Amino acid sequence: MTSLPHEAASMTDIIACSGAAAKVIDGKAAAAAVDAAVAEGVRQITPTLGRIPCLAVVLVGQNPASALYVRNKIRRAEAVGMRSVQHRLSADVNQKTIIDLIRQLNTDAGVDGILVQLPLPAGLDGARVVQSLDPTKDVDGLTSRNAGALVLGAAGIRPCTPSGCVFLARRTLGDLTGKSVVVIGRSILVGKPATLLFLAENCTVTLTHSRTGDLPRICRQADIVVAAVGRPGLVKGSWIKPGALVIDVGINRIDSKDGQSRLVGDVDFESAIETAGFITPAPGGVGPMTIAMLLVNTVAAASHRAGLDVPDPVAAVLPR
Ligand code: NAP
């Protein structure tokens, strides 16, 4: 049997998988379970709110991937019973027009959550636009106030993609206390908040990036590897400790041999599945969970703003 470090000794489910093909985690099924709990939350708070919780989405420009993400977010919001409002602006819009729109949405009592689809077209300052959001409606959890709350461990809205990663890890492994986690990528959107969220689960976290030396060796120590890089197939099976959980955040469009393009993750799925105990597919893993967490944040924002008891959809699906 493969020898595992002492902290992994209780992970009998992972040890049992050593040497065998990994279990592939169904992100769509996990997201559907959360969506069902969100839908219940929407049903509960709507009568007291006196209106349906509402998500406003701002899309700037014609980027096809962004347009697809926005369509999926709106479709899922409506499927859980929320109202959604879409604001489309052309790529040549000036920064002030976007910020004016956000200020209007900030003060609109009928809007509970505001999402600005990133990245914005070249020439626009996405960070400044994000900072103009009312933090209580910042359902992506990216404003300074929400980022600061995450660092302090205070109440606030947590970023969707890293929250989805932690959810999948907890659903797969249960209590994460003592697990060693390697996060690859230090972006504000994914890598940094993922590090803090796994830390809050009592994991020991190593945050790595493009200047990290001997990344394969560091990854091989990890019970959980989170790849958020934007480099197709960077993480190989030989980087993974046998039985580990691999969470692939990457979404990269590459050309196939048949001339078509397709989406792949940051993990070389074919080799990693041979070594890992559990692995998320890309697409179909973290992506659906990102939207589920957006809906969780929106129903929570609606509840908080109305001073209602917040039904926590994650707690309903993942009891402590
Ligand atoms: P990003 O802002 O471009 O950050 C990429 C990070 O990867 C940077 O910290 C960079 O290091 C690091 N990096 C680049 N090359 C590396 C290498 N060879 N070895 C180690 N680290 C390396 O990207 P992001 O916004 O975090 O997104 C990452 C990926 O996740 C993308 O494919 C994106 O499409 C995807 N994504 C998916 C979802 C979803 O819902 N599934 C959501 C968001 C993002 P430096 O800081 O040193 O440059």
Coordinates of C-alpha atoms and ligand atoms in Angstrom, one line a residue:
M1 CA 0.0 0.0 0.0
T2 CA 1.2 3.5 -0.7
S3 CA 2.5 5.2 2.4
L4 CA 0.6 8.3 3.4
P5 CA 1.6 11.1 5.9
H6 CA 0.1 10.7 9.3
E7 CA -2.5 13.4 8.9
A8 CA -4.1 11.5 6.1
A9 CA -4.5 8.3 8.1
S10 CA -8.2 8.9 8.7
M11 CA -8.9 9.3 5.0
T12 CA -9.9 5.7 4.5
D13 CA -12.0 6.5 1.5
I14 CA -9.0 8.0 -0.2
I15 CA -6.6 5.2 0.8
A16 CA -9.0 2.7 -0.7
C17 CA -8.8 4.5 -4.0
S18 CA -5.0 4.4 -4.2
G19 CA -3.7 2.9 -7.4
A20 CA -7.2 2.9 -8.9
A21 CA -8.9 5.4 -11.3
A22 CA -10.2 8.4 -9.4
K23 CA -13.8 8.9 -8.6
V24 CA -15.0 11.8 -10.8
I25 CA -17.0 14.4 -8.8
D26 CA -20.2 15.5 -10.4
G27 CA -20.3 19.3 -10.0
K28 CA -23.7 19.5 -11.7
A29 CA -25.3 17.2 -9.2
A30 CA -23.7 19.0 -6.3
A31 CA -24.9 22.3 -7.7
A32 CA -28.4 20.9 -8.2
A33 CA -28.6 20.0 -4.5
V34 CA -27.6 23.6 -3.5
D35 CA -30.0 25.1 -6.1
A36 CA -32.8 23.1 -4.5
A37 CA -32.0 24.5 -1.1
V38 CA -31.7 28.0 -2.5
A39 CA -35.1 27.6 -4.2
E40 CA -36.6 26.7 -0.8
G41 CA -34.9 29.8 0.7
V42 CA -36.5 31.9 -2.0
R43 CA -39.9 30.5 -1.3
Q44 CA -39.5 31.1 2.4
I45 CA -38.4 34.8 2.2
T46 CA -40.5 36.0 -0.7
P47 CA -43.8 36.6 1.3
T48 CA -41.9 38.6 4.1
L49 CA -39.9 40.5 1.5
G50 CA -43.1 41.3 -0.3
R51 CA -41.3 40.7 -3.6
I52 CA -39.1 38.1 -5.4
P53 CA -35.4 38.3 -4.6
C54 CA -33.6 39.9 -7.6
L55 CA -30.1 39.5 -9.1
A56 CA -28.9 42.2 -11.5
V57 CA -26.2 41.2 -14.0
V58 CA -24.0 43.8 -15.8
L59 CA -22.4 42.6 -19.0
V60 CA -20.1 44.9 -20.9
G61 CA -19.0 44.1 -24.5
Q62 CA -19.4 41.1 -26.8
N63 CA -17.0 38.5 -25.3
P64 CA -18.8 35.2 -26.2
A65 CA -17.6 33.4 -23.1
S66 CA -18.8 36.2 -20.8
A67 CA -22.2 36.2 -22.7
L68 CA -22.5 32.5 -22.1
Y69 CA -21.6 32.7 -18.4
V70 CA -24.2 35.5 -18.0
R71 CA -26.9 33.5 -19.8
N72 CA -26.2 30.5 -17.5
K73 CA -26.3 32.6 -14.4
I74 CA -29.7 34.2 -15.4
R75 CA -31.1 30.8 -16.4
R76 CA -30.2 29.3 -13.1
A77 CA -31.4 32.3 -11.1
E78 CA -34.8 32.1 -12.7
A79 CA -34.9 28.3 -12.2
V80 CA -34.6 28.8 -8.4
G81 CA -37.5 31.4 -8.5
M82 CA -35.4 34.6 -8.5
R83 CA -36.0 37.6 -10.7
S84 CA -33.0 38.6 -12.8
V85 CA -32.3 41.8 -14.7
Q86 CA -29.7 42.0 -17.3
H87 CA -27.9 45.3 -18.3
R88 CA -25.9 45.0 -21.5
L89 CA -23.4 47.8 -22.3
S90 CA -21.3 48.1 -25.4
A91 CA -17.5 47.6 -25.3
D92 CA -16.8 51.2 -26.0
V93 CA -18.8 52.5 -23.0
N94 CA -16.9 54.7 -20.7
Q95 CA -16.1 53.9 -17.1
K96 CA -18.3 56.6 -15.7
T97 CA -21.4 55.1 -17.4
I98 CA -20.8 51.7 -15.9
I99 CA -20.2 53.2 -12.4
D100 CA -23.4 55.4 -12.8
L101 CA -25.4 52.3 -13.6
I102 CA -24.0 50.5 -10.6
R103 CA -24.8 53.4 -8.3
Q104 CA -28.3 53.3 -9.6
L105 CA -28.5 49.5 -8.9
N106 CA -27.0 50.1 -5.4
T107 CA -29.9 52.4 -4.5
D108 CA -32.6 50.3 -6.2
A109 CA -34.6 48.7 -3.3
G110 CA -35.8 46.0 -5.6
V111 CA -32.3 44.7 -6.4
D112 CA -30.6 42.3 -3.9
G113 CA -27.5 41.3 -5.7
I114 CA -25.3 42.9 -8.4
L115 CA -22.9 40.9 -10.5
V116 CA -20.5 42.6 -12.9
Q117 CA -19.3 39.9 -15.3
L118 CA -15.4 40.0 -15.5
P119 CA -13.1 40.6 -17.2
L120 CA -14.2 44.0 -18.6
P121 CA -13.1 44.9 -22.1
A122 CA -9.6 46.4 -22.5
G123 CA -9.4 50.0 -21.3
L124 CA -11.9 49.7 -18.5
D125 CA -10.7 49.3 -14.9
G126 CA -12.5 46.3 -13.5
A127 CA -11.1 46.7 -10.0
R128 CA -12.5 50.3 -9.8
V129 CA -15.9 49.2 -11.1
V130 CA -16.1 46.4 -8.5
Q131 CA -15.2 48.9 -5.7
S132 CA -18.3 51.0 -6.7
L133 CA -20.6 48.1 -5.7
D134 CA -22.6 48.4 -2.4
P135 CA -20.8 45.6 -0.4
T136 CA -24.1 44.3 0.8
K137 CA -25.1 43.6 -2.8
D138 CA -21.6 42.4 -3.9
V139 CA -22.7 38.8 -4.5
D140 CA -19.3 38.0 -6.0
G141 CA -17.6 39.0 -2.7
L142 CA -14.9 41.0 -4.4
T143 CA -15.2 44.5 -2.8
S144 CA -12.6 45.6 -0.3
R145 CA -15.1 45.2 2.5
N146 CA -16.0 41.6 1.7
A147 CA -12.3 40.7 1.0
G148 CA -11.3 42.3 4.3
A149 CA -14.1 40.4 6.1
L150 CA -12.7 37.2 4.7
V151 CA -9.2 38.0 6.0
L152 CA -10.6 38.9 9.4
G153 CA -12.9 35.9 9.6
A154 CA -15.8 38.4 10.0
A155 CA -19.3 38.1 8.4
G156 CA -19.4 39.1 4.8
I157 CA -20.1 37.8 1.3
R158 CA -17.5 35.1 0.2
P159 CA -16.3 34.8 -3.4
C160 CA -18.3 32.3 -5.4
T161 CA -15.7 30.1 -7.2
P162 CA -13.5 29.4 -4.1
S163 CA -16.6 28.8 -2.0
G164 CA -17.6 26.3 -4.6
C165 CA -14.2 24.6 -4.3
V166 CA -14.5 24.3 -0.5
F167 CA -18.1 23.0 -0.8
L168 CA -16.9 20.2 -3.2
A169 CA -14.1 19.3 -0.9
R170 CA -16.3 19.1 2.1
R171 CA -19.0 17.2 0.3
T172 CA -16.3 14.7 -0.9
L173 CA -14.1 14.4 2.2
G174 CA -16.3 15.6 5.0
D175 CA -14.4 17.5 7.8
L176 CA -11.3 19.1 6.2
T177 CA -9.5 19.7 9.5
G178 CA -5.8 19.0 9.2
K179 CA -5.8 18.4 5.4
S180 CA -2.9 19.9 3.5
V181 CA -4.0 22.0 0.6
V182 CA -1.9 23.3 -2.3
V183 CA -3.6 26.2 -4.3
I184 CA -2.0 27.0 -7.6
G185 CA -2.6 30.5 -8.7
R186 CA -2.8 33.7 -6.6
S187 CA -5.5 35.7 -8.3
I188 CA -7.9 37.9 -6.3
L189 CA -10.8 36.1 -7.9
V190 CA -9.8 32.5 -7.0
G191 CA -6.4 31.7 -5.6
K192 CA -6.1 34.1 -2.6
P193 CA -9.7 33.7 -1.4
A194 CA -9.5 29.9 -1.8
T195 CA -6.4 30.0 0.4
L196 CA -8.3 31.8 3.2
L197 CA -11.4 29.7 2.9
F198 CA -9.5 26.5 3.2
L199 CA -7.6 28.0 6.2
A200 CA -11.0 28.7 7.8
E201 CA -11.7 25.0 7.4
N202 CA -8.5 24.3 9.5
C203 CA -6.5 23.1 6.6
T204 CA -2.7 23.8 6.2
V205 CA -2.6 25.8 3.0
T206 CA 0.3 26.5 0.6
L207 CA -0.4 29.2 -2.0
T208 CA 1.7 28.8 -5.2
H209 CA 2.2 30.9 -8.4
S210 CA 4.3 31.3 -11.5
R211 CA 7.5 32.0 -9.5
T212 CA 7.1 29.0 -7.2
G213 CA 10.1 26.6 -7.4
D214 CA 9.5 22.8 -8.0
L215 CA 5.7 23.0 -8.1
P216 CA 5.3 19.3 -8.8
R217 CA 7.2 18.4 -5.6
I218 CA 5.0 20.8 -3.5
C219 CA 1.8 19.4 -5.1
R220 CA 2.8 15.8 -4.3
Q221 CA 2.5 16.7 -0.5
A222 CA -1.1 17.8 -0.8
D223 CA -4.3 16.0 0.2
I224 CA -6.1 18.5 -1.9
V225 CA -4.8 20.3 -5.0
V226 CA -6.7 23.4 -6.3
A227 CA -5.6 24.4 -9.8
A228 CA -6.6 28.0 -10.8
V229 CA -4.0 28.9 -13.4
G230 CA -5.4 29.3 -16.9
R231 CA -2.8 26.9 -18.4
P232 CA -4.4 23.9 -20.2
G233 CA -3.2 20.6 -18.7
L234 CA -0.5 22.1 -16.5
V235 CA -1.0 19.8 -13.6
K236 CA 0.1 16.2 -14.4
G237 CA -0.8 12.9 -12.8
S238 CA 2.8 12.6 -11.6
W239 CA 2.3 15.8 -9.5
I240 CA -0.6 14.2 -7.5
K241 CA -0.3 12.2 -4.3
P242 CA -2.0 8.9 -4.7
G243 CA -5.6 9.2 -3.5
A244 CA -5.6 13.0 -3.3
L245 CA -8.6 15.3 -4.2
V246 CA -7.9 17.4 -7.3
I247 CA -10.1 20.4 -7.9
D248 CA -9.7 21.8 -11.4
V249 CA -10.9 25.5 -11.6
G250 CA -9.4 26.2 -15.0
I251 CA -11.5 26.8 -18.1
N252 CA -9.4 27.0 -21.2
R253 CA -10.5 27.0 -24.8
I254 CA -8.2 25.0 -27.0
D255 CA -8.3 23.9 -30.7
S256 CA -9.0 20.2 -31.2
K257 CA -7.5 18.0 -34.0
D258 CA -10.8 18.1 -35.9
G259 CA -10.6 21.9 -36.2
Q260 CA -13.3 22.4 -33.5
S261 CA -12.5 24.1 -30.2
R262 CA -13.2 22.6 -26.8
L263 CA -12.9 23.5 -23.2
V264 CA -10.3 21.9 -20.9
G265 CA -9.1 22.5 -17.4
D266 CA -5.7 23.3 -15.9
V267 CA -5.3 19.6 -15.0
D268 CA -4.2 16.9 -17.4
F269 CA -7.3 14.8 -16.7
E270 CA -6.1 11.6 -18.4
S271 CA -3.0 11.3 -16.3
A272 CA -4.4 12.8 -13.1
I273 CA -7.4 10.4 -12.9
E274 CA -4.9 7.5 -12.6
T275 CA -3.3 8.9 -9.5
A276 CA -6.0 11.0 -7.7
G277 CA -8.6 9.6 -5.4
F278 CA -11.2 12.2 -6.5
I279 CA -11.1 14.7 -9.3
T280 CA -13.5 17.4 -10.7
P281 CA -14.0 17.4 -14.4
A282 CA -13.6 20.6 -16.4
P283 CA -16.1 21.6 -17.6
G284 CA -18.8 20.2 -15.3
G285 CA -17.0 20.5 -11.9
V286 CA -16.3 23.9 -10.3
G287 CA -18.2 25.9 -13.0
P288 CA -21.8 24.8 -11.9
M289 CA -20.8 25.2 -8.3
T290 CA -19.7 28.8 -8.9
I291 CA -23.2 29.7 -10.1
A292 CA -24.8 27.8 -7.1
M293 CA -22.7 29.9 -4.7
L294 CA -23.8 33.1 -6.6
L295 CA -27.4 32.1 -5.9
V296 CA -26.6 31.3 -2.2
N297 CA -25.0 34.7 -1.9
T298 CA -28.0 36.4 -3.5
V299 CA -30.6 34.8 -1.3
A300 CA -28.5 35.6 1.7
A301 CA -28.1 39.2 0.6
A302 CA -31.8 39.6 0.2
S303 CA -32.4 38.1 3.7
H304 CA -29.8 40.3 5.4
R305 CA -31.0 43.5 3.8
A306 CA -34.6 42.7 4.9
G307 CA -33.4 41.8 8.4
L308 CA -34.7 38.3 8.0
D309 CA -33.3 35.1 9.5
V310 CA -31.1 33.8 6.7
P311 CA -31.9 30.3 5.5
D312 CA -28.4 28.9 4.8
P313 CA -28.7 26.6 1.7
V314 CA -25.1 25.3 2.2
A315 CA -25.9 24.2 5.8
A316 CA -29.0 22.4 4.5
V317 CA -26.9 20.4 2.0
L318 CA -23.7 20.0 4.2
P319 CA -24.7 19.7 7.8
R320 CA -21.7 20.3 10.1
Ligands
NAP1 P1 -5.4 34.7 -13.4 O1 -5.9 36.0 -12.7 O2 -4.8 34.8 -14.7 O3 -4.3 34.1 -12.4 C1 -3.6 33.0 -12.8 C2 -2.6 32.6 -11.7 O4 -1.9 31.4 -12.1 C3 -1.6 33.7 -11.4 O5 -1.5 33.8 -10.0 C4 -0.3 33.1 -12.0 O6 0.9 33.4 -11.2 C5 -0.5 31.6 -11.9 N1 0.2 30.9 -12.9 C6 0.4 31.2 -14.2 N2 1.2 30.3 -14.8 C7 1.6 29.5 -13.8 C8 2.4 28.3 -13.8 N3 3.0 27.9 -14.9 N4 2.7 27.7 -12.6 C9 2.1 28.2 -11.5 N5 1.2 29.2 -11.4 C10 1.0 29.9 -12.6 O7 -6.5 33.6 -13.5 P2 -7.9 33.3 -12.6 O8 -8.8 34.4 -12.8 O9 -7.5 33.0 -11.2 O10 -8.4 32.1 -13.4 C11 -7.7 30.9 -13.4 C12 -8.4 29.9 -14.3 O11 -9.7 29.6 -13.7 C13 -8.7 30.3 -15.7 O12 -8.7 29.2 -16.6 C14 -10.2 30.8 -15.6 O13 -10.9 30.8 -16.8 C15 -10.7 29.8 -14.6 N6 -11.9 30.3 -13.8 C16 -12.9 29.4 -13.7 C17 -14.0 29.8 -12.9 C18 -15.1 28.8 -12.8 O14 -16.2 29.2 -12.4 N7 -14.9 27.5 -13.1 C19 -14.1 31.0 -12.3 C20 -13.0 31.9 -12.4 C21 -11.8 31.5 -13.1 P3 1.5 34.9 -11.1 O15 0.6 35.6 -10.1 O16 2.8 34.7 -10.6 O17 1.4 35.5 -12.5

